[in-house]
Every structure is written in C-alpha cells, then in structure tokens.
Amino acid sequence: MGDQMILSTYPRLGAAISALALLTACAGTSGSSTPEGDLAQMLVDNAQAIADLENEQGNTRTTMPTSGSATYTGTVTAWVADNDTATNARVFAGEAEMTARFTNAGGSVTGRFDNFLAKDDVNKFALGNAIGAGDEAGVRDLLDGFSQADGSLTLSNGAIAAAEFTADLSGTLTHDGDRIAFGGTGEGQFVGRNAEGAKFYGSTTATGGGNQITITENGAGRVGEVYANTTR
C-alpha cells in the first residue's frame, strides 16, 4: 500500500478520500478509560470488521433506514503537523461514538471522540501501517510510547443525504502542555448492506465534497486529518 496514515476506508467518497487511511472500528464504550493494550486490540481486530462490511457490500448501494436511530461505536485517529510535507507529526488515537437518527428525508448525525492517547514528533504513517498489517504487537509497542491527551471532540449539525453525511467538528485536545483546537466541517459515509458501519473523515485540505476542517496548535495554524470508523 505504501506509506499511508491508515489503509483507505473511503473508496466510495471519491479519489480525494480513497487515497487516505483506514481507521478501524470496534464496539466499545465511549467515555471509558482505554489502556494502550486494549486500544491496540480494538484498532487491529476491527480493521477486518470494516473491511468485511465493505467486501460484503461490494458494489451494491447501502440500504438506509428511514426511521429510528442507531449508535455506532469504534475508534478514531488523527495527525497534526506543521505543514503538508512533514513526515513527523503529533499522532492521536482514541475512542469514537456516533449516533444517527434516520428519517425519510435522510436524518442527522452527532458524535463524540474522546479517551485520546497521543505522541508528538513521530512518523505519521507508522501507526496506520501497523494497523493495516494486522500487527497488534506493533500497534501496542507504538502506543506504549503515547501519553494521555485531555479533552474531547464533538460532531454536530450532521446531515444525512443518501448514504453519506456532513458534520461539524469542534473541540480542543491538550497534550504535553499544547492546546490543539479543531473546527470546520468533515464528511462521512454509512457502509455495509444495511448501514452497519459509519465513517467520518476531516482534513485541512478540502475534500472532493468541498468540506474542510481547521486545526490550530496554541493559536497557530496547522495541517492534519481526523478519521473515525464505527460499527453498530
């Protein structure tokens, strides 16, 4: 696959996203403390879960619910760097929860990303490559060097259209004395034959859909990406 933050999980959202990384999903409890070893298992075990959903779906369209709601739980990763050419970055990994409320017209999405671990000045591709290779021991070794990042990120104003959605991202994470603030709008997609999975992606580079997030570190502009994959 070459160096990627994570193996691609957005093939149906266009080329801008399809070149990007896979964040694995897993059923978990958002708001709980996640030791490094547990998070490593979550990331690796569920990379296959998302792949299975998309492989099973193939080229068929996702059948979207038209009523009711569903809670999706899983994991989130992100990287934040000084510029687009930097190989090293501050890398985050944590837990994700998204709630979709379905209607005939589409529906809405909200979410929360929290329980983050992070490390600064590391290769932004290393964690994703280990996840994509199914190397749980390698992921655990990488996370052992991470430390807690305080704060959480929120998804709001999410609007579903067909099997895709847009949502606003906001919140601040504090790590090693630095404040990393997120804003703007990202986009996502429901996957599986019956919307069993949901993914969110945000980038400081505008996506094919024209959506873009913002990231600052102690008030200075930064570049980066956020990925969340979840299942119900």
Short mmCIF file of C-alpha atoms in Angstrom, two decimals:
data_model
loop_
_atom_site.label_atom_id
_atom_site.label_comp_id
_atom_site.label_asym_id
_atom_site.label_seq_id
_atom_site.Cartn_x
_atom_site.Cartn_y
_atom_site.Cartn_z
CA MET A 1 0.00 0.00 0.00
CA GLY A 2 2.95 2.33 0.56
CA ASP A 3 3.10 4.88 3.36
CA GLN A 4 -0.38 5.92 4.45
CA MET A 5 -1.69 7.16 7.76
CA ILE A 6 -4.21 4.33 7.64
CA LEU A 7 -5.44 1.96 4.96
CA SER A 8 -8.16 3.61 2.85
CA THR A 9 -11.74 3.33 4.05
CA TYR A 10 -13.40 5.92 1.84
CA PRO A 11 -13.39 4.39 -1.65
CA ARG A 12 -16.97 5.47 -2.32
CA LEU A 13 -16.43 9.12 -1.41
CA GLY A 14 -14.10 9.86 -4.32
CA ALA A 15 -10.40 9.92 -5.08
CA ALA A 16 -9.57 12.62 -2.55
CA ILE A 17 -10.58 10.33 0.28
CA SER A 18 -9.80 6.98 -1.29
CA ALA A 19 -6.07 7.68 -1.03
CA LEU A 20 -6.33 8.05 2.73
CA ALA A 21 -6.17 5.84 5.78
CA LEU A 22 -8.35 3.18 7.37
CA LEU A 23 -9.32 3.72 10.95
CA THR A 24 -10.63 0.54 12.38
CA ALA A 25 -13.94 0.20 14.13
CA CYS A 26 -14.99 -1.70 17.17
CA ALA A 27 -17.84 -1.85 19.60
CA GLY A 28 -16.71 -0.05 22.73
CA THR A 29 -17.98 2.24 25.44
CA SER A 30 -17.22 5.87 24.80
CA GLY A 31 -16.27 7.68 27.97
CA SER A 32 -14.39 4.75 29.47
CA SER A 33 -10.65 4.67 30.06
CA THR A 34 -8.79 2.63 27.45
CA PRO A 35 -5.36 1.17 28.28
CA GLU A 36 -2.85 1.07 25.44
CA GLY A 37 -3.12 -2.71 25.02
CA ASP A 38 -6.91 -2.63 24.84
CA LEU A 39 -6.86 0.17 22.26
CA ALA A 40 -4.31 -1.74 20.18
CA GLN A 41 -6.61 -4.76 20.10
CA MET A 42 -9.59 -2.54 19.24
CA LEU A 43 -7.74 -0.97 16.32
CA VAL A 44 -6.40 -4.19 14.85
CA ASP A 45 -9.32 -6.56 15.50
CA ASN A 46 -11.80 -4.24 13.88
CA ALA A 47 -9.81 -3.24 10.83
CA GLN A 48 -11.07 -6.54 9.49
CA ALA A 49 -14.63 -5.76 10.62
CA ILE A 50 -14.84 -2.66 8.44
CA ALA A 51 -13.14 -4.44 5.54
CA ASP A 52 -15.63 -7.30 5.85
CA LEU A 53 -18.59 -4.91 5.74
CA GLU A 54 -17.32 -3.25 2.59
CA ASN A 55 -16.33 -6.51 0.94
CA GLU A 56 -19.75 -7.99 1.68
CA GLN A 57 -21.43 -4.90 0.30
CA GLY A 58 -19.39 -4.94 -2.88
CA ASN A 59 -20.81 -2.60 -5.50
CA THR A 60 -24.35 -2.64 -4.11
CA ARG A 61 -25.81 0.50 -2.57
CA THR A 62 -26.28 0.72 1.19
CA THR A 63 -29.94 0.33 2.16
CA MET A 64 -30.52 3.21 4.56
CA PRO A 65 -33.05 3.07 7.42
CA THR A 66 -35.85 5.62 7.13
CA SER A 67 -36.78 5.77 10.82
CA GLY A 68 -35.36 5.12 14.25
CA SER A 69 -31.79 5.66 15.45
CA ALA A 70 -28.54 3.74 15.81
CA THR A 71 -25.45 4.20 17.94
CA TYR A 72 -22.10 3.41 16.33
CA THR A 73 -19.00 2.86 18.46
CA GLY A 74 -15.39 2.46 17.46
CA THR A 75 -12.07 4.25 17.25
CA VAL A 76 -10.56 7.47 15.97
CA THR A 77 -7.09 8.52 14.88
CA ALA A 78 -5.70 11.87 13.85
CA TRP A 79 -2.43 13.55 12.95
CA VAL A 80 -1.42 17.19 13.27
CA ALA A 81 1.70 18.62 11.61
CA ASP A 82 3.35 21.98 10.91
CA ASN A 83 2.91 21.60 7.15
CA ASP A 84 1.80 19.16 4.44
CA THR A 85 5.32 17.98 3.62
CA ALA A 86 6.20 16.97 7.18
CA THR A 87 6.60 13.22 7.72
CA ASN A 88 6.59 13.55 11.51
CA ALA A 89 3.52 14.78 13.34
CA ARG A 90 1.61 14.61 16.58
CA VAL A 91 -0.47 11.44 16.28
CA PHE A 92 -3.65 10.73 18.29
CA ALA A 93 -5.65 7.55 18.86
CA GLY A 94 -8.86 7.26 20.87
CA GLU A 95 -12.46 6.11 21.05
CA ALA A 96 -15.39 7.23 18.91
CA GLU A 97 -19.16 7.18 19.22
CA MET A 98 -21.65 8.45 16.65
CA THR A 99 -25.44 8.47 16.79
CA ALA A 100 -27.53 8.55 13.64
CA ARG A 101 -31.22 9.47 13.66
CA PHE A 102 -32.88 8.33 10.45
CA THR A 103 -35.82 9.86 8.60
CA ASN A 104 -37.39 9.54 5.16
CA ALA A 105 -35.55 12.72 4.20
CA GLY A 106 -32.19 11.45 5.49
CA GLY A 107 -31.68 12.32 9.14
CA SER A 108 -28.95 13.65 11.42
CA VAL A 109 -25.64 12.61 12.98
CA THR A 110 -23.97 13.61 16.25
CA GLY A 111 -20.85 12.21 17.84
CA ARG A 112 -18.05 12.39 20.35
CA PHE A 113 -14.36 11.39 20.17
CA ASP A 114 -12.50 11.01 23.47
CA ASN A 115 -10.11 8.98 25.64
CA PHE A 116 -7.19 10.02 23.45
CA LEU A 117 -3.58 8.93 23.65
CA ALA A 118 -1.01 10.95 21.71
CA LYS A 119 2.66 11.37 20.90
CA ASP A 120 4.45 14.26 19.20
CA ASP A 121 7.19 14.15 16.58
CA VAL A 122 6.55 10.61 15.35
CA ASN A 123 6.16 9.20 11.86
CA LYS A 124 2.54 9.85 10.94
CA PHE A 125 2.41 6.70 8.82
CA ALA A 126 3.74 4.20 11.38
CA LEU A 127 0.57 3.58 13.39
CA GLY A 128 -1.63 3.20 10.32
CA ASN A 129 0.81 0.86 8.64
CA ALA A 130 0.87 -1.39 11.71
CA ILE A 131 -2.93 -1.38 11.90
CA GLY A 132 -3.25 -2.17 8.19
CA ALA A 133 -0.80 -5.05 8.55
CA GLY A 134 -2.80 -6.53 11.43
CA ASP A 135 0.28 -6.20 13.63
CA GLU A 136 -1.29 -5.93 17.08
CA ALA A 137 2.08 -6.27 18.84
CA GLY A 138 3.48 -3.48 16.68
CA VAL A 139 0.48 -1.24 17.40
CA ARG A 140 0.84 -1.94 21.11
CA ASP A 141 4.54 -1.10 21.01
CA LEU A 142 3.78 2.21 19.31
CA LEU A 143 1.00 3.11 21.74
CA ASP A 144 3.23 2.29 24.72
CA GLY A 145 5.14 5.47 23.85
CA PHE A 146 1.94 7.55 23.79
CA SER A 147 0.63 9.60 26.73
CA GLN A 148 -2.82 10.85 27.69
CA ALA A 149 -4.35 13.78 25.82
CA ASP A 150 -7.10 15.58 27.70
CA GLY A 151 -10.30 16.85 26.12
CA SER A 152 -12.72 15.60 23.50
CA LEU A 153 -14.02 16.38 20.02
CA THR A 154 -17.68 16.71 19.09
CA LEU A 155 -19.64 16.13 15.90
CA SER A 156 -22.73 18.31 15.49
CA ASN A 157 -25.18 19.52 12.85
CA GLY A 158 -24.72 16.28 10.95
CA ALA A 159 -26.96 15.98 7.91
CA ILE A 160 -27.56 12.64 6.14
CA ALA A 161 -28.07 12.55 2.37
CA ALA A 162 -28.46 9.08 0.89
CA ALA A 163 -25.65 7.00 2.46
CA GLU A 164 -23.38 9.99 3.15
CA PHE A 165 -23.34 12.82 5.66
CA THR A 166 -21.57 16.03 6.59
CA ALA A 167 -20.96 17.14 10.18
CA ASP A 168 -19.24 19.97 12.03
CA LEU A 169 -16.18 19.06 14.11
CA SER A 170 -15.24 21.06 17.21
CA GLY A 171 -13.25 20.72 20.41
CA THR A 172 -9.81 21.08 21.95
CA LEU A 173 -7.26 18.44 22.96
CA THR A 174 -4.45 19.25 25.39
CA HIS A 175 -1.25 17.22 25.16
CA ASP A 176 2.16 17.91 26.70
CA GLY A 177 1.04 21.44 27.51
CA ASP A 178 -0.10 22.24 23.97
CA ARG A 179 -3.70 23.08 23.04
CA ILE A 180 -4.82 21.64 19.70
CA ALA A 181 -8.17 23.06 18.59
CA PHE A 182 -10.34 21.60 15.83
CA GLY A 183 -13.14 23.21 13.83
CA GLY A 184 -14.76 23.20 10.41
CA THR A 185 -16.74 20.52 8.60
CA GLY A 186 -15.95 16.94 7.66
CA GLU A 187 -17.87 14.24 5.84
CA GLY A 188 -18.79 10.64 6.33
CA GLN A 189 -20.40 7.56 4.88
CA PHE A 190 -22.52 4.64 6.00
CA VAL A 191 -21.20 1.26 4.89
CA GLY A 192 -22.49 -2.29 4.78
CA ARG A 193 -25.62 -3.54 3.07
CA ASN A 194 -27.82 -2.11 5.83
CA ALA A 195 -25.68 0.72 7.21
CA GLU A 196 -23.99 -1.43 9.84
CA GLY A 197 -20.93 0.85 9.80
CA ALA A 198 -20.35 4.60 9.77
CA LYS A 199 -17.17 6.54 8.99
CA PHE A 200 -16.14 10.16 9.40
CA TYR A 201 -13.23 11.96 7.76
CA GLY A 202 -11.96 15.51 8.14
CA SER A 203 -8.95 17.18 6.51
CA THR A 204 -7.43 20.64 6.47
CA THR A 205 -7.21 20.10 2.71
CA ALA A 206 -10.65 20.49 1.14
CA THR A 207 -12.21 17.16 0.18
CA GLY A 208 -13.88 16.34 -3.10
CA GLY A 209 -17.13 17.44 -1.47
CA GLY A 210 -15.64 20.84 -0.66
CA ASN A 211 -15.58 20.26 3.10
CA GLN A 212 -12.61 21.28 5.23
CA ILE A 213 -11.63 21.25 8.89
CA THR A 214 -9.35 23.68 10.71
CA ILE A 215 -6.63 22.86 13.24
CA THR A 216 -4.59 25.21 15.41
CA GLU A 217 -1.86 24.50 17.95
CA ASN A 218 -1.58 27.17 20.63
CA GLY A 219 -3.29 29.53 18.19
CA ALA A 220 -1.03 28.80 15.19
CA GLY A 221 -2.44 27.15 12.08
CA ARG A 222 -1.63 23.50 11.50
CA VAL A 223 -2.45 20.81 8.91
CA GLY A 224 -3.86 17.40 9.63
CA GLU A 225 -6.58 14.80 9.29
CA VAL A 226 -9.09 13.03 11.51
CA TYR A 227 -10.53 9.57 10.83
CA ALA A 228 -13.25 7.72 12.73
CA ASN A 229 -14.72 4.34 11.85
CA THR A 230 -17.52 2.84 13.87
CA THR A 231 -19.97 -0.05 13.81
CA ARG A 232 -23.30 -0.74 15.48
#
